Amino acid sequence: MMVALVVLGLIGIVMALGIRQIEVRLLRWRPEYQKR
Amino acid sequence: MKTRGRAGVWAWRIAILVAILVAWEYLTGIKAISRTPGLYWIDPFFVSRPSAIARRFVFLMSDNVRLPLWKMALSTVQSTLWGFLVGISTGFVAGLLLGRSDRAARVFDPFIVAFNSLPRIALVPLITMVFGFGLLAKIVLAWSIVFFIVFFNTFQGARSVDADLISSARFLGASEGQILRTVIVPSTLAWTFASLTPSISFALIGVVVGEFIGGESGGGLGYLIIQSLGTLNAGT
């Protein structure tokens, strides 16, 4: 069970970070999110 | 300076992780009160220790087991990504359609609220009965969660499009299709993007809950957890 929980935790972290990167990149084209 | 600051943050993170692992390894199995039977600082029966978990990890990754760990993890990831993709695409379309149509929003409102109020875990047996024990049932369960997160965000985004922008576009001669493509969808997308991070976490929750009941044929990490419960092998 602990092995499954550790692997699930790692998958969750990797997926959340990946999607957050995609989200940041997708939002970048909007003027209010662009770096000045 | 910025790089140094970032390196410092990483150093702290790694130090905390190492401290937790070392404490976990050495406190496991040490009795809190020496004469009291079964009273440990960390009970090895329930949480094991990092070295034992690492050994078990290597064993489960090998071909000595019926379904290796990587195949189980792959099944979970695959179902999560499919549920996520189908959920965001259908949630976005439904949110956009209902967000731009007052009449449709009023008609569908009670149905959406009713379905969203249903605890998804209560639907697991029904979804498993309808879609079987394979990948599809898990995808449907993940979809049923992701859909509503994306739907409500997109719906709100479609409602809050700047009316002046639409009027200006119309005044400049834009057709309804052009207004949708160049004003409404870009404005709404910012709201949809904001729902992506919680959606992937909830998709994973949906898939693992689905595997608790219907994971026999496809495996998955949720099935591994339930299997461990069945054999009281919680530690490793």
JSON list of N, CA and C in Angstrom, two decimals, chain A residues 1-13 15-17 19-30 32-33 35, chain B residues 24 47 53 56-57 60 69 73 77 80-81 84 186-187 190 193-194 196-197 200 204 208 221 224-225 228-229 233-236:
[
{"chain": "A", "resi": 1, "resn": "MET", "atom": "N", "xyz": [0.82, -1.21, 0.00]},
{"chain": "A", "resi": 1, "resn": "MET", "atom": "CA", "xyz": [0.00, 0.00, 0.00]},
{"chain": "A", "resi": 1, "resn": "MET", "atom": "C", "xyz": [0.86, 1.27, 0.00]},
{"chain": "A", "resi": 2, "resn": "MET", "atom": "N", "xyz": [1.94, 1.25, 0.80]},
{"chain": "A", "resi": 2, "resn": "MET", "atom": "CA", "xyz": [2.78, 2.44, 0.86]},
{"chain": "A", "resi": 2, "resn": "MET", "atom": "C", "xyz": [3.47, 2.69, -0.48]},
{"chain": "A", "resi": 3, "resn": "VAL", "atom": "N", "xyz": [3.85, 1.62, -1.18]},
{"chain": "A", "resi": 3, "resn": "VAL", "atom": "CA", "xyz": [4.48, 1.78, -2.49]},
{"chain": "A", "resi": 3, "resn": "VAL", "atom": "C", "xyz": [3.50, 2.46, -3.45]},
{"chain": "A", "resi": 4, "resn": "ALA", "atom": "N", "xyz": [2.26, 1.97, -3.44]},
{"chain": "A", "resi": 4, "resn": "ALA", "atom": "CA", "xyz": [1.24, 2.55, -4.32]},
{"chain": "A", "resi": 4, "resn": "ALA", "atom": "C", "xyz": [1.00, 4.02, -3.96]},
{"chain": "A", "resi": 5, "resn": "LEU", "atom": "N", "xyz": [0.96, 4.32, -2.66]},
{"chain": "A", "resi": 5, "resn": "LEU", "atom": "CA", "xyz": [0.72, 5.70, -2.23]},
{"chain": "A", "resi": 5, "resn": "LEU", "atom": "C", "xyz": [1.86, 6.62, -2.65]},
{"chain": "A", "resi": 6, "resn": "VAL", "atom": "N", "xyz": [3.10, 6.12, -2.50]},
{"chain": "A", "resi": 6, "resn": "VAL", "atom": "CA", "xyz": [4.25, 6.95, -2.89]},
{"chain": "A", "resi": 6, "resn": "VAL", "atom": "C", "xyz": [4.23, 7.20, -4.40]},
{"chain": "A", "resi": 7, "resn": "VAL", "atom": "N", "xyz": [3.97, 6.13, -5.18]},
{"chain": "A", "resi": 7, "resn": "VAL", "atom": "CA", "xyz": [3.92, 6.29, -6.64]},
{"chain": "A", "resi": 7, "resn": "VAL", "atom": "C", "xyz": [2.78, 7.23, -7.05]},
{"chain": "A", "resi": 8, "resn": "LEU", "atom": "N", "xyz": [1.62, 7.07, -6.39]},
{"chain": "A", "resi": 8, "resn": "LEU", "atom": "CA", "xyz": [0.48, 7.95, -6.69]},
{"chain": "A", "resi": 8, "resn": "LEU", "atom": "C", "xyz": [0.82, 9.41, -6.38]},
{"chain": "A", "resi": 9, "resn": "GLY", "atom": "N", "xyz": [1.49, 9.61, -5.26]},
{"chain": "A", "resi": 9, "resn": "GLY", "atom": "CA", "xyz": [1.90, 10.97, -4.88]},
{"chain": "A", "resi": 9, "resn": "GLY", "atom": "C", "xyz": [2.81, 11.58, -5.92]},
{"chain": "A", "resi": 10, "resn": "LEU", "atom": "N", "xyz": [3.79, 10.76, -6.38]},
{"chain": "A", "resi": 10, "resn": "LEU", "atom": "CA", "xyz": [4.72, 11.26, -7.40]},
{"chain": "A", "resi": 10, "resn": "LEU", "atom": "C", "xyz": [3.99, 11.59, -8.71]},
{"chain": "A", "resi": 11, "resn": "ILE", "atom": "N", "xyz": [3.09, 10.68, -9.11]},
{"chain": "A", "resi": 11, "resn": "ILE", "atom": "CA", "xyz": [2.32, 10.92, -10.35]},
{"chain": "A", "resi": 11, "resn": "ILE", "atom": "C", "xyz": [1.50, 12.22, -10.20]},
{"chain": "A", "resi": 12, "resn": "GLY", "atom": "N", "xyz": [0.87, 12.39, -9.05]},
{"chain": "A", "resi": 12, "resn": "GLY", "atom": "CA", "xyz": [0.05, 13.59, -8.80]},
{"chain": "A", "resi": 12, "resn": "GLY", "atom": "C", "xyz": [0.88, 14.85, -8.89]},
{"chain": "A", "resi": 13, "resn": "ILE", "atom": "N", "xyz": [2.06, 14.82, -8.29]},
{"chain": "A", "resi": 13, "resn": "ILE", "atom": "CA", "xyz": [2.93, 16.02, -8.32]},
{"chain": "A", "resi": 13, "resn": "ILE", "atom": "C", "xyz": [3.37, 16.33, -9.75]},
{"chain": "A", "resi": 15, "resn": "MET", "atom": "N", "xyz": [2.01, 15.43, -12.60]},
{"chain": "A", "resi": 15, "resn": "MET", "atom": "CA", "xyz": [0.88, 15.87, -13.44]},
{"chain": "A", "resi": 15, "resn": "MET", "atom": "C", "xyz": [0.49, 17.31, -13.12]},
{"chain": "A", "resi": 16, "resn": "ALA", "atom": "N", "xyz": [0.37, 17.63, -11.83]},
{"chain": "A", "resi": 16, "resn": "ALA", "atom": "CA", "xyz": [-0.04, 18.98, -11.44]},
{"chain": "A", "resi": 16, "resn": "ALA", "atom": "C", "xyz": [0.97, 20.02, -11.91]},
{"chain": "A", "resi": 17, "resn": "LEU", "atom": "N", "xyz": [2.27, 19.71, -11.76]},
{"chain": "A", "resi": 17, "resn": "LEU", "atom": "CA", "xyz": [3.30, 20.66, -12.20]},
{"chain": "A", "resi": 17, "resn": "LEU", "atom": "C", "xyz": [3.28, 20.81, -13.71]},
{"chain": "A", "resi": 19, "resn": "ILE", "atom": "N", "xyz": [0.72, 20.35, -15.79]},
{"chain": "A", "resi": 19, "resn": "ILE", "atom": "CA", "xyz": [-0.47, 21.10, -16.21]},
{"chain": "A", "resi": 19, "resn": "ILE", "atom": "C", "xyz": [-0.32, 22.58, -15.85]},
{"chain": "A", "resi": 20, "resn": "ARG", "atom": "N", "xyz": [0.32, 22.86, -14.71]},
{"chain": "A", "resi": 20, "resn": "ARG", "atom": "CA", "xyz": [0.52, 24.26, -14.33]},
{"chain": "A", "resi": 20, "resn": "ARG", "atom": "C", "xyz": [1.43, 24.96, -15.34]},
{"chain": "A", "resi": 21, "resn": "GLN", "atom": "N", "xyz": [2.46, 24.24, -15.82]},
{"chain": "A", "resi": 21, "resn": "GLN", "atom": "CA", "xyz": [3.35, 24.81, -16.84]},
{"chain": "A", "resi": 21, "resn": "GLN", "atom": "C", "xyz": [2.57, 25.11, -18.12]},
{"chain": "A", "resi": 22, "resn": "ILE", "atom": "N", "xyz": [1.72, 24.14, -18.51]},
{"chain": "A", "resi": 22, "resn": "ILE", "atom": "CA", "xyz": [0.91, 24.33, -19.73]},
{"chain": "A", "resi": 22, "resn": "ILE", "atom": "C", "xyz": [-0.01, 25.54, -19.55]},
{"chain": "A", "resi": 23, "resn": "GLU", "atom": "N", "xyz": [-0.62, 25.62, -18.35]},
{"chain": "A", "resi": 23, "resn": "GLU", "atom": "CA", "xyz": [-1.54, 26.72, -18.05]},
{"chain": "A", "resi": 23, "resn": "GLU", "atom": "C", "xyz": [-0.83, 28.07, -18.16]},
{"chain": "A", "resi": 24, "resn": "VAL", "atom": "N", "xyz": [0.38, 28.15, -17.60]},
{"chain": "A", "resi": 24, "resn": "VAL", "atom": "CA", "xyz": [1.15, 29.41, -17.64]},
{"chain": "A", "resi": 24, "resn": "VAL", "atom": "C", "xyz": [1.47, 29.77, -19.09]},
{"chain": "A", "resi": 25, "resn": "ARG", "atom": "N", "xyz": [1.87, 28.77, -19.88]},
{"chain": "A", "resi": 25, "resn": "ARG", "atom": "CA", "xyz": [2.21, 29.02, -21.28]},
{"chain": "A", "resi": 25, "resn": "ARG", "atom": "C", "xyz": [0.98, 29.46, -22.08]},
{"chain": "A", "resi": 26, "resn": "LEU", "atom": "N", "xyz": [-0.16, 28.81, -21.78]},
{"chain": "A", "resi": 26, "resn": "LEU", "atom": "CA", "xyz": [-1.38, 29.16, -22.51]},
{"chain": "A", "resi": 26, "resn": "LEU", "atom": "C", "xyz": [-1.87, 30.56, -22.16]},
{"chain": "A", "resi": 27, "resn": "LEU", "atom": "N", "xyz": [-1.68, 30.94, -20.90]},
{"chain": "A", "resi": 27, "resn": "LEU", "atom": "CA", "xyz": [-2.16, 32.26, -20.47]},
{"chain": "A", "resi": 27, "resn": "LEU", "atom": "C", "xyz": [-1.25, 33.39, -20.95]},
{"chain": "A", "resi": 28, "resn": "ARG", "atom": "N", "xyz": [-0.03, 33.03, -21.36]},
{"chain": "A", "resi": 28, "resn": "ARG", "atom": "CA", "xyz": [0.97, 34.05, -21.67]},
{"chain": "A", "resi": 28, "resn": "ARG", "atom": "C", "xyz": [0.57, 34.96, -22.83]},
{"chain": "A", "resi": 29, "resn": "TRP", "atom": "N", "xyz": [-0.25, 34.42, -23.74]},
{"chain": "A", "resi": 29, "resn": "TRP", "atom": "CA", "xyz": [-0.62, 35.25, -24.88]},
{"chain": "A", "resi": 29, "resn": "TRP", "atom": "C", "xyz": [-1.63, 36.34, -24.51]},
{"chain": "A", "resi": 30, "resn": "ARG", "atom": "N", "xyz": [-2.23, 36.24, -23.33]},
{"chain": "A", "resi": 30, "resn": "ARG", "atom": "CA", "xyz": [-3.18, 37.30, -22.93]},
{"chain": "A", "resi": 30, "resn": "ARG", "atom": "C", "xyz": [-2.40, 38.49, -22.37]},
{"chain": "A", "resi": 32, "resn": "GLU", "atom": "N", "xyz": [-2.83, 40.74, -20.10]},
{"chain": "A", "resi": 32, "resn": "GLU", "atom": "CA", "xyz": [-2.72, 40.98, -18.66]},
{"chain": "A", "resi": 32, "resn": "GLU", "atom": "C", "xyz": [-1.78, 40.02, -17.95]},
{"chain": "A", "resi": 33, "resn": "TYR", "atom": "N", "xyz": [-1.42, 38.90, -18.63]},
{"chain": "A", "resi": 33, "resn": "TYR", "atom": "CA", "xyz": [-0.50, 37.94, -18.02]},
{"chain": "A", "resi": 33, "resn": "TYR", "atom": "C", "xyz": [0.92, 38.07, -18.59]},
{"chain": "A", "resi": 35, "resn": "LYS", "atom": "N", "xyz": [4.63, 39.51, -19.31]},
{"chain": "A", "resi": 35, "resn": "LYS", "atom": "CA", "xyz": [5.61, 40.24, -18.50]},
{"chain": "A", "resi": 35, "resn": "LYS", "atom": "C", "xyz": [5.85, 41.62, -19.11]},
{"chain": "B", "resi": 24, "resn": "TRP", "atom": "N", "xyz": [11.80, 8.86, 9.86]},
{"chain": "B", "resi": 24, "resn": "TRP", "atom": "CA", "xyz": [10.88, 7.76, 9.59]},
{"chain": "B", "resi": 24, "resn": "TRP", "atom": "C", "xyz": [11.60, 6.42, 9.69]},
{"chain": "B", "resi": 47, "resn": "VAL", "atom": "N", "xyz": [2.87, 1.66, 8.68]},
{"chain": "B", "resi": 47, "resn": "VAL", "atom": "CA", "xyz": [3.53, 2.56, 7.72]},
{"chain": "B", "resi": 47, "resn": "VAL", "atom": "C", "xyz": [4.89, 2.07, 7.24]},
{"chain": "B", "resi": 53, "resn": "ILE", "atom": "N", "xyz": [10.11, -0.06, 1.97]},
{"chain": "B", "resi": 53, "resn": "ILE", "atom": "CA", "xyz": [9.27, 0.39, 0.85]},
{"chain": "B", "resi": 53, "resn": "ILE", "atom": "C", "xyz": [10.08, 0.36, -0.45]},
{"chain": "B", "resi": 56, "resn": "ARG", "atom": "N", "xyz": [10.42, -3.22, -1.58]},
{"chain": "B", "resi": 56, "resn": "ARG", "atom": "CA", "xyz": [9.14, -3.67, -2.14]},
{"chain": "B", "resi": 56, "resn": "ARG", "atom": "C", "xyz": [8.89, -3.05, -3.52]},
{"chain": "B", "resi": 57, "resn": "PHE", "atom": "N", "xyz": [9.32, -1.80, -3.67]},
{"chain": "B", "resi": 57, "resn": "PHE", "atom": "CA", "xyz": [9.18, -1.09, -4.95]},
{"chain": "B", "resi": 57, "resn": "PHE", "atom": "C", "xyz": [9.95, -1.84, -6.04]},
{"chain": "B", "resi": 60, "resn": "LEU", "atom": "N", "xyz": [8.14, -5.08, -6.87]},
{"chain": "B", "resi": 60, "resn": "LEU", "atom": "CA", "xyz": [6.91, -4.87, -7.65]},
{"chain": "B", "resi": 60, "resn": "LEU", "atom": "C", "xyz": [7.19, -4.40, -9.08]},
{"chain": "B", "resi": 69, "resn": "LEU", "atom": "N", "xyz": [4.46, -3.06, -11.38]},
{"chain": "B", "resi": 69, "resn": "LEU", "atom": "CA", "xyz": [4.00, -1.76, -10.87]},
{"chain": "B", "resi": 69, "resn": "LEU", "atom": "C", "xyz": [3.91, -0.72, -11.97]},
{"chain": "B", "resi": 73, "resn": "ALA", "atom": "N", "xyz": [0.78, 1.67, -12.85]},
{"chain": "B", "resi": 73, "resn": "ALA", "atom": "CA", "xyz": [0.88, 3.13, -12.86]},
{"chain": "B", "resi": 73, "resn": "ALA", "atom": "C", "xyz": [0.48, 3.68, -14.23]},
{"chain": "B", "resi": 77, "resn": "VAL", "atom": "N", "xyz": [-2.39, 6.41, -15.07]},
{"chain": "B", "resi": 77, "resn": "VAL", "atom": "CA", "xyz": [-2.06, 7.67, -15.77]},
{"chain": "B", "resi": 77, "resn": "VAL", "atom": "C", "xyz": [-2.88, 7.79, -17.06]},
{"chain": "B", "resi": 80, "resn": "THR", "atom": "N", "xyz": [-6.44, 8.64, -16.27]},
{"chain": "B", "resi": 80, "resn": "THR", "atom": "CA", "xyz": [-6.52, 10.01, -15.78]},
{"chain": "B", "resi": 80, "resn": "THR", "atom": "C", "xyz": [-6.46, 11.00, -16.93]},
{"chain": "B", "resi": 81, "resn": "LEU", "atom": "N", "xyz": [-5.49, 10.78, -17.84]},
{"chain": "B", "resi": 81, "resn": "LEU", "atom": "CA", "xyz": [-5.33, 11.73, -18.95]},
{"chain": "B", "resi": 81, "resn": "LEU", "atom": "C", "xyz": [-6.54, 11.71, -19.88]},
{"chain": "B", "resi": 84, "resn": "PHE", "atom": "N", "xyz": [-9.41, 13.41, -18.15]},
{"chain": "B", "resi": 84, "resn": "PHE", "atom": "CA", "xyz": [-9.10, 14.84, -18.11]},
{"chain": "B", "resi": 84, "resn": "PHE", "atom": "C", "xyz": [-9.39, 15.49, -19.47]},
{"chain": "B", "resi": 186, "resn": "PRO", "atom": "N", "xyz": [-11.71, 33.62, -26.67]},
{"chain": "B", "resi": 186, "resn": "PRO", "atom": "CA", "xyz": [-10.46, 34.02, -25.99]},
{"chain": "B", "resi": 186, "resn": "PRO", "atom": "C", "xyz": [-10.70, 34.52, -24.55]},
{"chain": "B", "resi": 187, "resn": "SER", "atom": "N", "xyz": [-11.81, 35.26, -24.34]},
{"chain": "B", "resi": 187, "resn": "SER", "atom": "CA", "xyz": [-12.09, 35.76, -22.98]},
{"chain": "B", "resi": 187, "resn": "SER", "atom": "C", "xyz": [-12.41, 34.60, -22.04]},
{"chain": "B", "resi": 190, "resn": "ALA", "atom": "N", "xyz": [-9.44, 32.03, -20.61]},
{"chain": "B", "resi": 190, "resn": "ALA", "atom": "CA", "xyz": [-8.65, 32.34, -19.41]},
{"chain": "B", "resi": 190, "resn": "ALA", "atom": "C", "xyz": [-9.28, 31.70, -18.17]},
{"chain": "B", "resi": 193, "resn": "PHE", "atom": "N", "xyz": [-8.67, 27.84, -18.45]},
{"chain": "B", "resi": 193, "resn": "PHE", "atom": "CA", "xyz": [-7.29, 27.46, -18.12]},
{"chain": "B", "resi": 193, "resn": "PHE", "atom": "C", "xyz": [-7.09, 27.41, -16.60]},
{"chain": "B", "resi": 194, "resn": "ALA", "atom": "N", "xyz": [-7.76, 28.33, -15.90]},
{"chain": "B", "resi": 194, "resn": "ALA", "atom": "CA", "xyz": [-7.59, 28.38, -14.44]},
{"chain": "B", "resi": 194, "resn": "ALA", "atom": "C", "xyz": [-8.13, 27.12, -13.76]},
{"chain": "B", "resi": 196, "resn": "LEU", "atom": "N", "xyz": [-7.70, 24.04, -14.98]},
{"chain": "B", "resi": 196, "resn": "LEU", "atom": "CA", "xyz": [-6.97, 22.85, -15.42]},
{"chain": "B", "resi": 196, "resn": "LEU", "atom": "C", "xyz": [-6.23, 22.16, -14.28]},
{"chain": "B", "resi": 197, "resn": "THR", "atom": "N", "xyz": [-5.55, 22.96, -13.43]},
{"chain": "B", "resi": 197, "resn": "THR", "atom": "CA", "xyz": [-4.76, 22.34, -12.36]},
{"chain": "B", "resi": 197, "resn": "THR", "atom": "C", "xyz": [-5.63, 21.56, -11.37]},
{"chain": "B", "resi": 200, "resn": "ILE", "atom": "N", "xyz": [-6.94, 18.14, -13.03]},
{"chain": "B", "resi": 200, "resn": "ILE", "atom": "CA", "xyz": [-6.07, 16.94, -13.17]},
{"chain": "B", "resi": 200, "resn": "ILE", "atom": "C", "xyz": [-6.01, 16.20, -11.83]},
{"chain": "B", "resi": 204, "resn": "LEU", "atom": "N", "xyz": [-7.48, 12.32, -11.19]},
{"chain": "B", "resi": 204, "resn": "LEU", "atom": "CA", "xyz": [-6.71, 11.24, -10.56]},
{"chain": "B", "resi": 204, "resn": "LEU", "atom": "C", "xyz": [-7.50, 10.62, -9.41]},
{"chain": "B", "resi": 208, "resn": "VAL", "atom": "N", "xyz": [-8.66, 6.66, -9.23]},
{"chain": "B", "resi": 208, "resn": "VAL", "atom": "CA", "xyz": [-8.26, 5.78, -8.12]},
{"chain": "B", "resi": 208, "resn": "VAL", "atom": "C", "xyz": [-9.50, 5.20, -7.42]},
{"chain": "B", "resi": 221, "resn": "LEU", "atom": "N", "xyz": [-3.21, 1.64, -9.71]},
{"chain": "B", "resi": 221, "resn": "LEU", "atom": "CA", "xyz": [-2.68, 1.79, -8.35]},
{"chain": "B", "resi": 221, "resn": "LEU", "atom": "C", "xyz": [-3.77, 1.70, -7.29]},
{"chain": "B", "resi": 224, "resn": "LEU", "atom": "N", "xyz": [-4.13, -1.84, -6.52]},
{"chain": "B", "resi": 224, "resn": "LEU", "atom": "CA", "xyz": [-3.01, -2.31, -5.69]},
{"chain": "B", "resi": 224, "resn": "LEU", "atom": "C", "xyz": [-3.26, -1.96, -4.21]},
{"chain": "B", "resi": 225, "resn": "ILE", "atom": "N", "xyz": [-3.83, -0.78, -3.97]},
{"chain": "B", "resi": 225, "resn": "ILE", "atom": "CA", "xyz": [-4.12, -0.36, -2.60]},
{"chain": "B", "resi": 225, "resn": "ILE", "atom": "C", "xyz": [-5.18, -1.28, -1.98]},
{"chain": "B", "resi": 228, "resn": "SER", "atom": "N", "xyz": [-3.75, -4.61, -1.17]},
{"chain": "B", "resi": 228, "resn": "SER", "atom": "CA", "xyz": [-2.95, -4.56, 0.05]},
{"chain": "B", "resi": 228, "resn": "SER", "atom": "C", "xyz": [-3.85, -4.59, 1.28]},
{"chain": "B", "resi": 229, "resn": "LEU", "atom": "N", "xyz": [-5.00, -3.93, 1.19]},
{"chain": "B", "resi": 229, "resn": "LEU", "atom": "CA", "xyz": [-5.95, -3.94, 2.30]},
{"chain": "B", "resi": 229, "resn": "LEU", "atom": "C", "xyz": [-6.47, -5.36, 2.52]},
{"chain": "B", "resi": 233, "resn": "ASN", "atom": "N", "xyz": [-1.56, -6.00, 4.10]},
{"chain": "B", "resi": 233, "resn": "ASN", "atom": "CA", "xyz": [-0.17, -5.69, 3.82]},
{"chain": "B", "resi": 233, "resn": "ASN", "atom": "C", "xyz": [-0.04, -4.18, 3.65]},
{"chain": "B", "resi": 234, "resn": "ALA", "atom": "N", "xyz": [-0.41, -3.47, 4.70]},
{"chain": "B", "resi": 234, "resn": "ALA", "atom": "CA", "xyz": [-0.45, -2.01, 4.59]},
{"chain": "B", "resi": 234, "resn": "ALA", "atom": "C", "xyz": [0.95, -1.40, 4.56]},
{"chain": "B", "resi": 235, "resn": "GLY", "atom": "N", "xyz": [1.86, -2.03, 5.26]},
{"chain": "B", "resi": 235, "resn": "GLY", "atom": "CA", "xyz": [3.20, -1.45, 5.39]},
{"chain": "B", "resi": 235, "resn": "GLY", "atom": "C", "xyz": [3.95, -1.35, 4.08]},
{"chain": "B", "resi": 236, "resn": "THR", "atom": "N", "xyz": [4.19, -2.49, 3.45]},
{"chain": "B", "resi": 236, "resn": "THR", "atom": "CA", "xyz": [4.99, -2.46, 2.23]},
{"chain": "B", "resi": 236, "resn": "THR", "atom": "C", "xyz": [4.09, -2.57, 1.03]}
]
